[in-house]
mmCIF file of C-alpha atoms in Angstrom:
data_model
loop_
_atom_site.group_PDB
_atom_site.id
_atom_site.type_symbol
_atom_site.label_atom_id
_atom_site.label_comp_id
_atom_site.label_asym_id
_atom_site.label_seq_id
_atom_site.Cartn_x
_atom_site.Cartn_y
_atom_site.Cartn_z
ATOM 1 C CA MET A 70 129.943 108.243 156.015
ATOM 2 C CA LYS A 71 130.689 104.544 156.024
ATOM 3 C CA ILE A 72 133.505 103.242 153.810
ATOM 4 C CA VAL A 73 133.537 99.635 152.611
ATOM 5 C CA PHE A 74 136.949 98.291 151.551
ATOM 6 C CA ILE A 75 136.865 95.262 149.218
ATOM 7 C CA HIS A 76 140.203 93.490 148.918
ATOM 8 C CA GLY A 77 141.629 91.560 145.992
ATOM 9 C CA ARG A 78 143.018 88.064 145.623
ATOM 10 C CA ARG A 79 145.866 86.254 147.397
ATOM 11 C CA GLN A 80 144.637 87.196 150.860
ATOM 12 C CA GLU A 81 144.035 83.688 152.188
ATOM 13 C CA GLY A 82 145.255 82.795 155.662
ATOM 14 C CA LYS A 83 145.398 86.419 156.776
ATOM 15 C CA LEU A 84 143.634 88.116 159.667
ATOM 16 C CA SER A 85 140.827 90.314 158.404
ATOM 17 C CA GLU A 86 141.345 92.877 161.175
ATOM 18 C CA LYS A 87 145.046 93.172 160.324
ATOM 19 C CA LEU A 88 144.253 93.698 156.639
ATOM 20 C CA LYS A 89 141.617 96.264 157.512
ATOM 21 C CA ASN A 90 144.109 98.163 159.667
ATOM 22 C CA GLU A 91 146.664 98.161 156.843
ATOM 23 C CA TRP A 92 144.161 99.745 154.464
ATOM 24 C CA CYS A 93 142.971 102.235 157.094
ATOM 25 C CA ASP A 94 146.483 103.209 158.150
ATOM 26 C CA ALA A 95 147.544 103.843 154.543
ATOM 27 C CA LEU A 96 144.532 106.032 153.798
ATOM 28 C CA LYS A 97 144.677 107.900 157.118
ATOM 29 C CA GLU A 98 148.341 108.723 156.587
ATOM 30 C CA ALA A 99 147.549 109.941 153.069
ATOM 31 C CA PHE A 100 144.724 112.070 154.491
ATOM 32 C CA ARG A 101 147.082 113.632 157.016
ATOM 33 C CA LYS A 102 149.680 114.441 154.354
ATOM 34 C CA ALA A 103 147.009 116.055 152.180
ATOM 35 C CA GLY A 104 145.667 118.148 155.063
ATOM 36 C CA HIS A 105 142.425 116.216 155.541
ATOM 37 C CA ASP A 106 141.056 115.028 158.867
ATOM 38 C CA PRO A 107 141.750 111.259 159.214
ATOM 39 C CA GLN A 108 138.915 111.067 161.744
ATOM 40 C CA LEU A 109 136.551 111.191 158.765
ATOM 41 C CA LEU A 110 137.551 107.569 158.155
ATOM 42 C CA GLY A 111 136.123 106.291 161.417
ATOM 43 C CA ASP A 112 133.346 104.026 160.118
ATOM 44 C CA VAL A 113 134.965 101.300 158.006
ATOM 45 C CA ALA A 114 133.824 97.822 156.963
ATOM 46 C CA PHE A 115 136.198 95.204 155.564
ATOM 47 C CA PRO A 116 134.440 92.090 154.234
ATOM 48 C CA TYR A 117 136.986 89.273 154.123
ATOM 49 C CA TYR A 118 136.621 86.516 151.534
ATOM 50 C CA GLY A 119 140.248 85.415 151.103
ATOM 51 C CA ASP A 120 139.836 82.000 152.723
ATOM 52 C CA ALA A 121 136.549 81.345 150.918
ATOM 53 C CA LEU A 122 138.128 82.058 147.537
ATOM 54 C CA PHE A 123 141.146 79.913 148.319
ATOM 55 C CA ALA A 124 138.966 76.988 149.373
ATOM 56 C CA GLN A 125 136.989 77.221 146.151
ATOM 57 C CA THR A 126 140.005 77.284 143.874
ATOM 58 C CA GLN A 127 141.632 74.420 145.798
ATOM 59 C CA ARG A 128 145.212 74.450 146.993
ATOM 60 C CA GLU A 129 146.244 71.480 144.828
ATOM 61 C CA SER A 130 145.013 73.085 141.620
ATOM 62 C CA ARG A 131 146.752 76.345 142.423
ATOM 63 C CA GLU A 132 150.079 74.780 143.288
ATOM 64 C CA SER A 133 150.110 72.435 140.297
ATOM 65 C CA PHE A 134 149.449 75.331 137.939
ATOM 66 C CA ARG A 135 152.170 77.450 139.508
ATOM 67 C CA THR A 136 154.610 74.537 139.225
ATOM 68 C CA LEU A 137 153.591 74.087 135.615
ATOM 69 C CA VAL A 138 154.401 77.711 134.835
ATOM 70 C CA ASP A 139 157.686 77.676 136.736
ATOM 71 C CA LYS A 140 158.933 74.507 135.033
ATOM 72 C CA GLY A 141 157.630 75.437 131.609
ATOM 73 C CA ALA A 142 156.152 72.010 130.932
ATOM 74 C CA ALA A 143 154.700 72.052 127.427
ATOM 75 C CA GLN A 144 152.527 68.981 127.610
ATOM 76 C CA ALA A 145 149.943 70.124 130.138
ATOM 77 C CA GLY A 146 147.410 72.874 130.631
ATOM 78 C CA PRO A 147 144.111 73.655 132.351
ATOM 79 C CA SER A 148 141.671 70.786 132.162
ATOM 80 C CA SER A 149 138.903 72.790 130.519
ATOM 81 C CA ALA A 150 139.321 73.900 126.915
ATOM 82 C CA VAL A 151 137.248 77.000 127.658
ATOM 83 C CA GLU A 152 139.420 77.810 130.663
ATOM 84 C CA GLN A 153 142.559 77.289 128.590
ATOM 85 C CA GLU A 154 141.280 79.709 125.946
ATOM 86 C CA PHE A 155 140.416 82.286 128.628
ATOM 87 C CA ILE A 156 143.871 82.072 130.204
ATOM 88 C CA ALA A 157 145.621 82.059 126.830
ATOM 89 C CA LYS A 158 143.892 85.226 125.641
ATOM 90 C CA LEU A 159 144.461 86.961 128.956
ATOM 91 C CA VAL A 160 148.182 86.103 129.037
ATOM 92 C CA MET A 161 148.701 87.108 125.405
ATOM 93 C CA ASN A 162 146.864 90.365 126.038
ATOM 94 C CA MET A 163 149.163 91.110 128.944
ATOM 95 C CA ALA A 164 152.277 90.184 126.961
ATOM 96 C CA ARG A 165 151.374 92.438 124.037
ATOM 97 C CA GLN A 166 150.577 95.321 126.367
ATOM 98 C CA ARG A 167 154.092 94.965 127.759
ATOM 99 C CA GLY A 168 155.666 95.049 124.277
ATOM 100 C CA ILE A 169 156.295 91.321 123.806
ATOM 101 C CA THR A 170 155.761 90.341 120.164
ATOM 102 C CA ASP A 171 154.247 87.161 118.748
ATOM 103 C CA THR A 172 157.611 86.460 117.110
ATOM 104 C CA GLU A 173 159.373 86.559 120.480
ATOM 105 C CA ILE A 174 156.743 84.261 121.976
ATOM 106 C CA ALA A 175 157.052 81.791 119.097
ATOM 107 C CA GLU A 176 160.843 81.764 119.415
ATOM 108 C CA GLU A 177 160.648 81.216 123.183
ATOM 109 C CA ALA A 178 158.145 78.392 122.684
ATOM 110 C CA GLY A 179 160.144 76.814 119.877
ATOM 111 C CA VAL A 180 157.178 76.773 117.511
ATOM 112 C CA SER A 181 156.545 78.322 114.121
ATOM 113 C CA GLN A 182 154.799 81.678 114.240
ATOM 114 C CA GLU A 183 152.616 80.571 111.337
ATOM 115 C CA LYS A 184 150.961 78.041 113.658
ATOM 116 C CA GLY A 185 149.723 80.851 115.862
ATOM 117 C CA VAL A 186 150.421 81.553 119.505
ATOM 118 C CA LEU A 187 147.105 80.631 121.116
ATOM 119 C CA ASN A 188 148.359 77.241 122.261
ATOM 120 C CA TRP A 189 149.537 76.137 125.679
ATOM 121 C CA PRO A 190 153.306 75.974 124.985
ATOM 122 C CA ALA A 191 153.089 79.540 123.677
ATOM 123 C CA VAL A 192 151.159 80.663 126.762
ATOM 124 C CA LEU A 193 153.895 79.274 128.987
ATOM 125 C CA ALA A 194 156.495 80.963 126.801
ATOM 126 C CA ALA A 195 154.690 84.291 127.151
ATOM 127 C CA LEU A 196 154.607 83.894 130.931
ATOM 128 C CA ARG A 197 158.338 83.138 130.993
ATOM 129 C CA LEU A 198 159.010 86.279 128.949
ATOM 130 C CA LEU A 199 156.786 88.311 131.270
ATOM 131 C CA ASN A 200 158.732 86.953 134.229
ATOM 132 C CA LYS A 201 161.876 88.547 132.835
ATOM 133 C CA LEU A 202 160.379 92.041 132.936
ATOM 134 C CA PRO A 203 161.065 94.063 136.099
ATOM 135 C CA GLY A 204 158.044 94.322 138.354
ATOM 136 C CA VAL A 205 155.883 91.984 136.306
ATOM 137 C CA ALA A 206 156.679 88.452 137.430
ATOM 138 C CA SER A 207 154.727 88.208 140.657
ATOM 139 C CA GLY A 208 151.641 89.920 139.306
ATOM 140 C CA SER A 209 151.556 87.998 136.040
ATOM 141 C CA ILE A 210 151.921 84.581 137.646
ATOM 142 C CA GLU A 211 149.565 85.214 140.530
ATOM 143 C CA LEU A 212 146.778 86.678 138.410
ATOM 144 C CA PHE A 213 146.524 83.432 136.495
ATOM 145 C CA THR A 214 146.249 80.915 139.316
ATOM 146 C CA ARG A 215 142.592 80.565 138.382
ATOM 147 C CA ASP A 216 141.142 82.826 141.047
ATOM 148 C CA VAL A 217 139.621 85.155 138.475
ATOM 149 C CA TRP A 218 138.352 82.240 136.402
ATOM 150 C CA CYS A 219 136.877 80.587 139.476
ATOM 151 C CA TYR A 220 134.988 83.712 140.517
ATOM 152 C CA LEU A 221 133.650 84.444 137.043
ATOM 153 C CA THR A 222 132.520 80.932 136.161
ATOM 154 C CA GLN A 223 131.687 79.060 139.377
ATOM 155 C CA LYS A 224 128.314 80.242 140.619
ATOM 156 C CA GLY A 225 128.694 78.702 144.074
ATOM 157 C CA ALA A 226 131.991 80.466 144.708
ATOM 158 C CA ARG A 227 130.667 83.728 143.345
ATOM 159 C CA MET A 228 127.511 83.630 145.473
ATOM 160 C CA GLU A 229 129.455 82.838 148.653
ATOM 161 C CA ILE A 230 131.872 85.709 148.073
ATOM 162 C CA ASN A 231 129.138 88.120 146.981
ATOM 163 C CA ASP A 232 127.098 87.380 150.105
ATOM 164 C CA LEU A 233 130.088 88.073 152.362
ATOM 165 C CA VAL A 234 130.597 91.446 150.696
ATOM 166 C CA ASP A 235 126.956 92.424 150.240
ATOM 167 C CA GLU A 236 126.067 92.081 153.911
ATOM 168 C CA THR A 237 128.602 94.781 154.849
ATOM 169 C CA ILE A 238 127.323 97.419 152.414
ATOM 170 C CA PRO A 239 124.526 99.579 153.869
ATOM 171 C CA THR A 240 121.125 99.178 152.275
ATOM 172 C CA HIS A 241 119.944 102.762 152.729
ATOM 173 C CA ASP A 242 122.542 105.035 154.338
ATOM 174 C CA PRO A 243 125.022 106.621 151.897
ATOM 175 C CA CYS A 244 128.416 104.967 151.723
ATOM 176 C CA ILE A 245 131.666 104.791 149.773
ATOM 177 C CA VAL A 246 132.931 101.528 148.259
ATOM 178 C CA VAL A 247 136.679 101.222 147.604
ATOM 179 C CA ALA A 248 137.617 98.055 145.712
ATOM 180 C CA HIS A 249 141.047 96.776 144.655
ATOM 181 C CA SER A 250 142.022 94.316 141.920
ATOM 182 C CA LEU A 251 139.694 91.278 141.825
ATOM 183 C CA GLY A 252 137.698 93.064 144.523
ATOM 184 C CA SER A 253 136.547 95.537 141.877
ATOM 185 C CA VAL A 254 135.012 92.665 139.893
ATOM 186 C CA VAL A 255 133.283 91.476 143.059
ATOM 187 C CA ALA A 256 132.071 95.001 143.829
ATOM 188 C CA TYR A 257 130.678 95.430 140.325
ATOM 189 C CA ASN A 258 128.691 92.207 140.533
ATOM 190 C CA VAL A 259 127.366 92.920 144.017
ATOM 191 C CA LEU A 260 126.295 96.459 143.128
ATOM 192 C CA MET A 261 124.691 95.353 139.861
ATOM 193 C CA ASN A 262 122.652 92.777 141.768
ATOM 194 C CA ARG A 263 121.381 95.463 144.164
ATOM 195 C CA LYS A 264 119.493 97.203 141.337
ATOM 196 C CA GLU A 265 117.073 99.665 142.963
ATOM 197 C CA ARG A 266 119.303 100.570 145.920
ATOM 198 C CA ALA A 267 120.930 103.904 145.162
ATOM 199 C CA ASN A 268 122.979 104.687 148.234
ATOM 200 C CA VAL A 269 126.578 104.322 147.015
ATOM 201 C CA ALA A 270 127.787 107.911 146.869
ATOM 202 C CA LEU A 271 131.151 106.904 145.411
ATOM 203 C CA LEU A 272 132.636 103.743 143.911
ATOM 204 C CA VAL A 273 136.435 103.773 143.747
ATOM 205 C CA THR A 274 138.132 101.009 141.761
ATOM 206 C CA LEU A 275 141.910 100.678 142.101
ATOM 207 C CA GLY A 276 144.150 98.495 139.929
ATOM 208 C CA SER A 277 141.031 97.039 138.360
ATOM 209 C CA PRO A 278 140.973 94.378 135.613
ATOM 210 C CA LEU A 279 137.426 95.375 134.599
ATOM 211 C CA GLY A 280 138.757 97.003 131.425
ATOM 212 C CA ILE A 281 140.216 93.732 130.095
ATOM 213 C CA PRO A 282 137.971 92.222 127.382
ATOM 214 C CA GLU A 283 138.373 88.669 128.669
ATOM 215 C CA ILE A 284 137.131 89.852 132.069
ATOM 216 C CA TYR A 285 134.189 92.077 131.186
ATOM 217 C CA ASP A 286 132.988 89.667 128.485
ATOM 218 C CA ARG A 287 132.396 87.074 131.209
ATOM 219 C CA LEU A 288 130.852 89.266 133.883
ATOM 220 C CA PRO A 289 127.800 87.307 135.039
ATOM 221 C CA SER A 290 125.751 90.179 136.428
ATOM 222 C CA ASP A 291 124.671 91.932 133.247
ATOM 223 C CA ALA A 292 124.302 91.334 129.534
ATOM 224 C CA LYS A 293 126.414 93.258 127.040
ATOM 225 C CA PRO A 294 126.773 96.132 126.601
ATOM 226 C CA ARG A 295 127.744 96.442 130.240
ATOM 227 C CA ARG A 296 126.302 99.208 132.368
ATOM 228 C CA ALA A 297 127.501 101.096 135.386
ATOM 229 C CA PRO A 298 125.610 99.995 138.516
ATOM 230 C CA ALA A 299 122.434 102.076 138.785
ATOM 231 C CA GLY A 300 122.824 102.566 142.544
ATOM 232 C CA VAL A 301 126.185 104.323 142.200
ATOM 233 C CA HIS A 302 126.246 108.129 142.014
ATOM 234 C CA GLU A 303 129.929 108.493 141.087
ATOM 235 C CA TRP A 304 132.517 106.003 139.773
ATOM 236 C CA PHE A 305 136.229 106.827 139.936
ATOM 237 C CA ASN A 306 138.769 104.386 138.483
ATOM 238 C CA ALA A 307 142.498 104.829 139.171
ATOM 239 C CA ARG A 308 145.371 102.836 137.701
ATOM 240 C CA ASP A 309 149.097 102.859 137.201
ATOM 241 C CA ALA A 310 149.778 102.421 133.480
ATOM 242 C CA HIS A 311 152.417 99.819 134.394
ATOM 243 C CA ASP A 312 150.068 97.795 136.609
ATOM 244 C CA VAL A 313 150.073 94.239 135.241
ATOM 245 C CA VAL A 314 146.482 93.670 136.373
ATOM 246 C CA ALA A 315 144.876 96.945 135.295
ATOM 247 C CA LEU A 316 145.857 96.664 131.643
ATOM 248 C CA TYR A 317 143.236 99.122 130.413
ATOM 249 C CA GLU A 318 141.104 101.901 131.790
ATOM 250 C CA ILE A 319 137.377 101.226 132.174
ATOM 251 C CA GLY A 320 136.081 102.715 128.949
ATOM 252 C CA ALA A 321 132.630 104.190 128.379
ATOM 253 C CA SER A 322 132.283 101.973 125.303
ATOM 254 C CA ASN A 323 132.429 98.937 127.587
ATOM 255 C CA PHE A 324 130.460 100.298 130.566
ATOM 256 C CA GLY A 325 127.716 102.631 129.397
ATOM 257 C CA GLY A 326 124.966 104.484 131.207
ATOM 258 C CA ASP A 327 125.297 106.640 134.289
ATOM 259 C CA PRO A 328 127.434 107.319 136.117
ATOM 260 C CA LYS A 329 130.193 107.737 133.548
ATOM 261 C CA VAL A 330 133.465 106.287 134.789
ATOM 262 C CA ARG A 331 136.089 108.928 135.532
ATOM 263 C CA ASN A 332 139.387 107.294 134.653
ATOM 264 C CA TYR A 333 142.651 108.449 136.180
ATOM 265 C CA ASN A 334 145.677 106.748 134.610
ATOM 266 C CA ASN A 335 148.508 108.677 136.255
ATOM 267 C CA VAL A 336 148.971 106.837 139.543
ATOM 268 C CA ARG A 337 152.647 106.255 140.318
ATOM 269 C CA ASN A 338 152.411 103.013 142.257
ATOM 270 C CA GLY A 339 155.861 102.325 143.635
ATOM 271 C CA SER A 340 155.243 98.715 144.649
ATOM 272 C CA GLU A 341 157.156 95.936 142.892
ATOM 273 C CA ASN A 342 154.376 95.103 140.432
ATOM 274 C CA HIS A 343 152.777 98.586 140.439
ATOM 275 C CA HIS A 344 149.679 96.999 141.995
ATOM 276 C CA GLY A 345 150.040 97.449 145.760
ATOM 277 C CA ILE A 346 146.966 98.693 147.612
ATOM 278 C CA ALA A 347 148.817 100.951 150.074
ATOM 279 C CA GLU A 348 150.426 102.813 147.188
ATOM 280 C CA TYR A 349 147.069 103.227 145.448
ATOM 281 C CA LEU A 350 145.442 104.573 148.598
ATOM 282 C CA SER A 351 148.303 107.053 148.995
ATOM 283 C CA ASP A 352 147.827 108.639 145.569
ATOM 284 C CA PRO A 353 146.844 112.338 145.896
ATOM 285 C CA GLU A 354 144.006 112.137 143.358
ATOM 286 C CA VAL A 355 142.559 109.063 145.068
ATOM 287 C CA VAL A 356 142.778 110.821 148.438
ATOM 288 C CA THR A 357 141.197 114.026 147.110
ATOM 289 C CA THR A 358 138.305 112.116 145.544
ATOM 290 C CA ILE A 359 137.522 110.139 148.701
ATOM 291 C CA ALA A 360 137.948 113.172 150.988
ATOM 292 C CA ARG A 361 135.551 115.261 148.899
ATOM 293 C CA VAL A 362 132.757 112.714 149.313
ATOM 294 C CA VAL A 363 133.393 111.409 152.819
ATOM 295 C CA GLY A 364 133.561 114.910 154.264
#
C-alpha cells in the first residue's frame, strides 16, 4: 500500500529525496525493531513544498520578524492587525500551556497587568519567557515566522502547496497519509477538498497543531463545526505532551463526524523541542498503527 509523507515547515533549501530517505529510514528502523517487515514500506511518495512556502512568506519578512523577537523591540509588530491578533493569541496560548502566567508576562514586558497582555510588547515578552524554557525556544520562535499564517490566509500560497501534495495522493487505490506539524494542516485541507474520494485507509497526524483554536478556527476548507475528511477510514493523532506545536489533542468536539480521531498523547519525543519527525516515527504505537494497515 502506498504511503504519502507530508512534511512540516522549515524545510526550504533541502533536497526532497534526502528528506524522503530520512523519513523512510526512521520508519524502517522502527519497523525492524518492532519485528515488522520494512519491505512493506516500499511504495512511498514525498511531496515537497518547502521552497514554495518559503517563497510565499518571503525571506525578508521572516528574517525581520525573527530579529524583532530576538531583540525584543517593543515598537513594532506584524503589519496586519488581524495577523497581530492571531499571533498574539497563539503565543499567549502556548505560554499558558507551559505554565507562564499573565503576571510574569506583564512583569517581563514592563506593563501593568490591568492593561491586559494581548499587545505586542507582551507578546514579545511571552516569547522571551518561552525561550528560557528547555526545549521550547526553537519551536516557539520558528512556529511564529508567519508560515502558518501565510498558509491559512493566502489563497495563492495555499493552492500552490495543496496542488503539490494532492497530485501525489492516489485517487482510487488505498493509501496511508502520514503528516507532520504544518503538514497535518495541509493534509486536512487537501483531504477535505477531495470530498467523494474515499481511499485513504489511514491518516496519521504527528505533532499536529490542528487542536489549537487559533488554527482550526481559520481552516479554510470547511465551516464550523469542523468535520473529519469523509474519504478517510481511520484517523490516528499522536503527540508528545511537551511538544510546543501540538499544544492540544484533536478533540471530537472540534472535529466531528466519522472517523473519530484516536488521540495518543504518550509519545516520548526525545528531540530538543519534542517535535522531531524521526522520533515521532519511531514511537511504538505509531509503528504498530501503520504496520497494521500497511500490511
